[in-house]
């Protein structure tokens, strides 16, 4: 328990208490302002990440790690760190000069995006490119302060099995980084550092070892796991973490719903009626074998058709496939069933497309462009896609790695105006990883900092597999046909009709995991209890369009929008019923009526007969049929005027036909009759 004080300490006193032992230069670094441009300023967690990093550097810490979820602006954070160090003239030797900084990525798309983010420093930044260095006679540029590169452009090729063509030969010269003195850079920022920068055997590590005297700042979206222990061993514990769950709860990342699709071809069993090309080694083929060992074109077509049926036509969508061949097959299948006829509505973006693919990706990321709408890919788009308006992430390839899974989910989490959520459409059960104990966005201790020989061999094979897939050495990570097993089996299904047998929709809960159906219903009952405690109260609210709208708006504010309520009808196989009936069933276990049954009940009552003129009766019947066909939206308060126009009746004549009855009042009264 502390002692009482006479007055609060002044800001200067508090500052001295915390930073008094630092030299004036370090204190200047810590207090230097952020870069503010227009209305854009760092979010609270970005400010914390920047400040903690600046303080760590001022405190002479040489290895620094930041762990923030995909979509939270890691590159922007890096820019603010660099900007403040740059303006404060921080450097390792303490002289009066601006620092030399290297931003290192493993993909061109990441390096390019970072370069653009650092645009306020445009006079002091340069992009290191192997081709351009070669044109300069192999001499690296030194006339800048902030350098951007993919490691392939400057690293040794000793650990790489890539074979470079003349056209894409930026990486065919060994060790450009060695032209820089070991003390040339003061700071190295390593983007997506979990991808191998800290691995003892990686090409990244050679670069970091050469510049070992610099401060190394690692950026990652991946909390500590067994499969990335090297990263945490090298950098140490993160000085700041901000998880996917944090981002969703704070409103900076978009929540998601999951559609788990099951078909009758999730497993193939030998059928003598099918036409099999190649040698089928086993009678049963599992999900993990599809596209790698066995190709079933009709399965691909079923998935393509189902994707289109479960998305709005112009919703931007990324489809993750098994390999490049699968991505092409999926693109062709989507083209077969698409309603939008633009040739570039669906495109494949893998390393094989080269510059054309990067152009497609750039257009896809442009929120003002609708085309392309759907991208098919394998590994290339797991990171580095800054597309804020992605509405659907489709999984057609099994995923075992939690790291990869988190990255893929992150493709949809970016916030965009009008985007209340995004949808994960899962054909392979990959979303079971949501229920893995590792899916909490929190750091956990690894069992060991050493990796078994088997694991290292597997990691090395994975690195070699990825590298060998890139003739243009852009750092993209795709699986090509060359890496797939030879002699794939193709099966033309003749013995049965392929179909979807179930689509289960779940929504994210407070812990960042999708709620199972029973969990979601329990959660929903608790929320609904705040609005009514008996069926009569629910009926009173729902049968009045003003009260109904108010309730729906409040539910939406609480995280339950109309699409979720509509999905409830699917859970209870009540697509032809009103949401009211589903809510009443959930809350009070009453039987679910169809809209047709409710309309018939009104028609058999005395309600319509009270009108003396036939035109009034016909208009009421018109409203009932619209409700029966399209549901409760036809009963909205502001819908009445449209209904009058759609009915074809003259407004003044219709008003006369109701006699002493007011049309609006009768519109409300009809709804009370419908929900009797």
PDB file of C-alpha atoms in Angstrom, residues 8 95 159 265 318 363 380 494 527 630 633 658:
ATOM      1  CA  UNK A   8      -0.674  14.630  -8.302  1.00  0.00           C
ATOM      2  CA  UNK A  95      26.231  10.430 -34.383  1.00  0.00           C
ATOM      3  CA  UNK A 159      19.985 -23.095 -49.922  1.00  0.00           C
ATOM      4  CA  UNK A 265     -18.323 -36.891 -52.518  1.00  0.00           C
ATOM      5  CA  UNK A 318     -10.783 -15.716 -52.610  1.00  0.00           C
ATOM      6  CA  UNK A 363      -7.352  -4.640 -59.490  1.00  0.00           C
ATOM      7  CA  UNK A 380       0.272 -17.314 -52.914  1.00  0.00           C
ATOM      8  CA  UNK A 494     -21.167 -42.252 -63.485  1.00  0.00           C
ATOM      9  CA  UNK A 527     -30.244 -12.110 -25.891  1.00  0.00           C
ATOM     10  CA  UNK A 630     -41.121 -12.883 -50.043  1.00  0.00           C
ATOM     11  CA  UNK A 633     -39.824  -7.475 -45.507  1.00  0.00           C
ATOM     12  CA  UNK A 658     -61.480   1.447 -48.137  1.00  0.00           C
TER      13      UNK A 658
END
